[in-house]
Coordinates of N, CA and C in Angstrom, one line a residue:
M497 N -97.9 166.2 95.9 CA -96.4 166.6 95.2 C -95.3 166.3 94.3
A498 N -96.3 165.4 93.7 CA -96.1 164.0 92.8 C -96.3 165.0 91.6
S499 N -97.1 166.1 91.6 CA -98.2 167.0 90.2 C -96.7 168.6 90.4
G500 N -96.3 168.8 91.6 CA -95.6 169.6 91.8 C -94.3 169.4 91.2
A501 N -94.0 168.4 91.7 CA -92.2 168.1 91.3 C -92.5 167.8 89.8
R502 N -93.5 167.5 89.3 CA -93.2 166.9 88.1 C -93.5 168.4 87.0
Q503 N -94.2 169.2 87.6 CA -94.3 170.6 87.1 C -93.1 171.4 87.0
R504 N -92.2 171.0 88.1 CA -91.2 172.1 88.5 C -90.1 171.4 87.8
T505 N -90.0 170.5 87.8 CA -89.0 169.7 86.6 C -89.3 169.6 85.4
A506 N -90.5 169.9 84.6 CA -90.6 169.9 83.5 C -89.9 172.1 82.8
E507 N -90.8 172.4 84.4 CA -90.3 173.8 84.0 C -88.8 174.0 84.1
A508 N -87.4 173.3 85.1 CA -86.6 173.4 84.5 C -85.7 173.5 83.0
L509 N -86.8 171.8 83.0 CA -86.2 171.2 81.4 C -86.0 172.8 80.4
T510 N -87.1 173.4 80.7 CA -87.5 174.2 79.7 C -86.9 175.6 79.8
E511 N -86.0 176.0 80.6 CA -86.0 177.3 81.1 C -84.9 177.5 80.4
T512 N -84.4 178.6 80.1 CA -83.3 179.2 80.0 C -82.9 179.9 80.5
G513 N -81.4 180.2 80.4 CA -80.4 181.3 81.1 C -79.4 180.4 81.9
R514 N -79.7 178.6 81.8 CA -78.6 178.3 83.1 C -78.0 176.7 81.9
D515 N -76.9 176.7 82.4 CA -76.2 175.9 81.2 C -76.7 174.8 81.7
D516 N -76.3 173.0 80.7 CA -76.7 171.8 81.2 C -76.1 171.7 82.6
R517 N -75.1 172.0 83.2 CA -74.8 171.5 84.6 C -75.7 171.6 85.6
E518 N -75.7 173.4 85.7 CA -76.8 174.2 86.3 C -78.7 173.6 86.1
T519 N -79.0 173.0 85.0 CA -80.2 172.6 84.9 C -79.8 171.4 85.4
A520 N -79.5 170.7 85.1 CA -78.5 168.6 85.7 C -79.0 168.9 86.5
L521 N -78.3 169.8 88.0 CA -78.0 169.6 89.2 C -79.2 170.2 89.8
L522 N -80.1 170.8 89.5 CA -81.4 171.6 89.7 C -82.0 169.9 89.4
V523 N -82.4 169.6 88.6 CA -83.0 168.6 88.1 C -82.7 167.8 89.0
L524 N -81.7 167.5 89.3 CA -81.4 166.3 90.8 C -81.4 166.6 91.8
E525 N -81.4 167.8 92.5 CA -82.0 168.6 92.9 C -83.6 167.9 93.3
L526 N -84.2 169.1 92.6 CA -85.5 168.3 92.3 C -86.2 166.7 93.0
A527 N -85.2 166.2 91.9 CA -85.8 164.8 92.0 C -85.4 163.7 93.1
V528 N -84.4 164.3 93.8 CA -83.9 164.3 95.0 C -85.4 164.3 96.2
G529 N -85.7 165.7 96.1 CA -86.6 166.0 97.2 C -88.1 165.4 96.7
W530 N -88.3 165.0 95.2 CA -89.3 164.2 94.9 C -89.4 162.5 95.3
A531 N -87.9 161.7 94.6 CA -88.3 161.2 96.1 C -88.1 160.6 97.4
A532 N -88.2 161.5 97.9 CA -87.9 161.5 99.2 C -89.7 161.6 99.7
G533 N -90.1 163.1 98.8 CA -91.8 162.5 98.9 C -92.0 161.2 99.3
A534 N -92.2 160.5 97.9 CA -92.6 159.6 97.6 C -92.5 158.7 98.6
L535 N -91.4 158.9 98.5 CA -90.8 157.0 99.8 C -91.6 157.9 100.8
G536 N -91.4 158.8 101.4 CA -92.1 159.2 102.8 C -91.8 158.3 103.9
D537 N -92.4 158.3 104.7 CA -91.9 157.3 105.8 C -91.3 156.0 105.9
G538 N -91.5 155.4 104.8 CA -91.5 153.8 104.6 C -92.6 152.6 104.9
A539 N -93.2 153.1 105.9 CA -93.7 152.8 106.4 C -95.1 151.4 105.6
P540 N -95.1 150.6 105.6 CA -95.9 149.7 104.7 C -97.1 149.6 105.3
G541 N -97.5 149.5 104.2 CA -99.6 149.2 103.6 C -99.8 148.7 104.2
A542 N -101.5 148.2 105.0 CA -102.4 147.7 105.5 C -102.1 146.1 104.8
G543 N -101.5 145.0 105.1 CA -102.0 144.1 103.8 C -100.3 144.1 103.5
D544 N -99.4 144.5 103.6 CA -98.7 144.8 101.9 C -97.5 143.5 102.8
D545 N -97.2 142.5 102.1 CA -96.4 141.4 102.1 C -94.7 141.5 102.1
G546 N -94.7 143.1 101.8 CA -93.3 144.1 101.4 C -92.6 142.8 99.6
A547 N -93.6 143.3 99.1 CA -93.0 142.9 97.5 C -93.1 144.4 96.9
E548 N -93.7 145.0 97.2 CA -94.3 147.1 96.9 C -92.7 147.4 97.5
A549 N -92.3 147.5 98.3 CA -90.9 148.1 99.4 C -89.6 147.5 98.1
L550 N -89.7 146.2 97.9 CA -88.4 145.8 97.2 C -88.5 146.2 96.2
V551 N -89.9 146.2 95.6 CA -89.9 147.4 93.8 C -88.7 148.3 94.3
V552 N -89.8 149.0 95.0 CA -89.8 150.3 95.6 C -87.8 150.6 95.6
L553 N -87.5 149.1 96.6 CA -86.2 149.3 96.8 C -85.1 149.3 95.6
S554 N -85.6 148.2 94.6 CA -85.0 148.1 93.7 C -84.8 149.4 92.9
A555 N -85.5 149.7 92.7 CA -85.8 151.3 91.9 C -84.9 152.1 92.5
L556 N -85.0 152.5 94.1 CA -83.8 153.2 94.6 C -82.2 152.4 94.0
D557 N -81.9 151.4 94.3 CA -81.1 151.2 93.6 C -80.5 151.6 92.8
D558 N -81.1 151.0 91.4 CA -81.0 151.9 90.4 C -81.1 153.1 89.5
A559 N -81.5 154.0 90.9 CA -81.7 155.4 90.5 C -80.3 155.8 91.6
L560 N -79.9 155.0 91.8 CA -77.6 155.2 92.7 C -77.4 155.0 92.1
T561 N -77.3 153.9 90.7 CA -75.5 153.8 90.6 C -75.6 154.5 89.7
E562 N -75.2 156.0 89.6 CA -74.9 157.0 89.1 C -74.1 157.7 90.2
V563 N -74.3 157.5 91.4 CA -73.8 158.5 92.3 C -71.8 158.4 92.3
P564 N -71.0 157.4 92.1 CA -69.9 157.3 92.0 C -69.6 158.0 90.8
A565 N -70.3 158.2 89.6 CA -69.5 158.5 88.4 C -70.0 160.5 89.1
L566 N -70.9 160.9 89.6 CA -71.3 162.3 90.7 C -69.9 162.7 91.1
A567 N -70.1 161.4 92.3 CA -68.9 161.8 93.4 C -67.3 162.1 92.6
A568 N -67.2 161.0 91.5 CA -65.7 161.4 90.5 C -65.9 162.7 89.7
A569 N -66.8 163.5 90.0 CA -66.2 164.9 89.3 C -66.1 166.1 90.6
L570 N -67.1 166.1 91.6 CA -66.4 166.2 92.8 C -65.1 166.8 93.0
P571 N -64.0 166.1 93.1 CA -62.3 166.8 92.6 C -62.1 168.1 91.9
V572 N -61.9 167.7 91.1 CA -62.1 168.5 89.8 C -62.9 169.7 90.5
L573 N -64.2 169.9 90.1 CA -64.8 170.7 90.4 C -64.6 171.9 91.5
L574 N -63.9 170.8 93.2 CA -63.6 171.8 94.0 C -62.1 172.6 94.0
E575 N -61.5 171.9 92.9 CA -60.1 172.5 92.7 C -60.4 173.8 91.9
S576 N -61.4 173.7 90.9 CA -61.4 174.7 90.0 C -62.2 176.1 90.8
A577 N -63.2 175.8 91.6 CA -63.9 176.7 92.9 C -63.2 176.7 93.4
R578 N -61.6 176.8 94.0 CA -60.8 177.3 94.8 C -60.9 178.6 95.1
A579 N -60.9 178.8 96.0 CA -60.3 180.5 96.5 C -59.0 180.8 95.1
G580 N -58.7 182.1 94.4 CA -57.7 181.9 93.5 C -57.3 181.3 92.4
S581 N -57.8 180.3 92.5 CA -57.6 179.7 91.8 C -57.4 179.9 90.3
C582 N -57.0 179.3 88.9 CA -57.7 180.0 87.5 C -58.0 178.9 87.1
A583 N -58.9 178.2 86.2 CA -58.6 177.2 85.9 C -57.8 177.3 84.7
G584 N -56.9 176.2 84.4 CA -56.6 176.7 82.8 C -55.2 177.9 83.4
A585 N -55.0 177.9 84.2 CA -53.8 178.6 84.3 C -52.6 177.6 84.8
P586 N -50.6 178.6 84.2 CA -49.9 177.6 84.6 C -50.3 177.6 87.0
G587 N -49.3 176.3 86.7 CA -49.3 176.4 88.2 C -50.6 175.6 88.8
S588 N -51.6 176.1 88.4 CA -53.2 176.0 89.0 C -52.9 175.0 88.8

């Protein structure tokens, strides 16, 4: 899974025909899928004292720090995508 995810992410970053927003969201989709696969079922390994899980949990916490900024962008995007709206038009 990891090598496929790495390859697909690299391809997404170098492909043309998408703007930065579309590319960023594709890479986000790929990253979330990659992370979910890498985390697996979360079962500790034999002899695991939990230290590795704590490191991974800390990395996940760091990775999610930008989620509030992403969520803050949604209202404007949703309003712009509303049927019949025209971004920048008077009264919209």
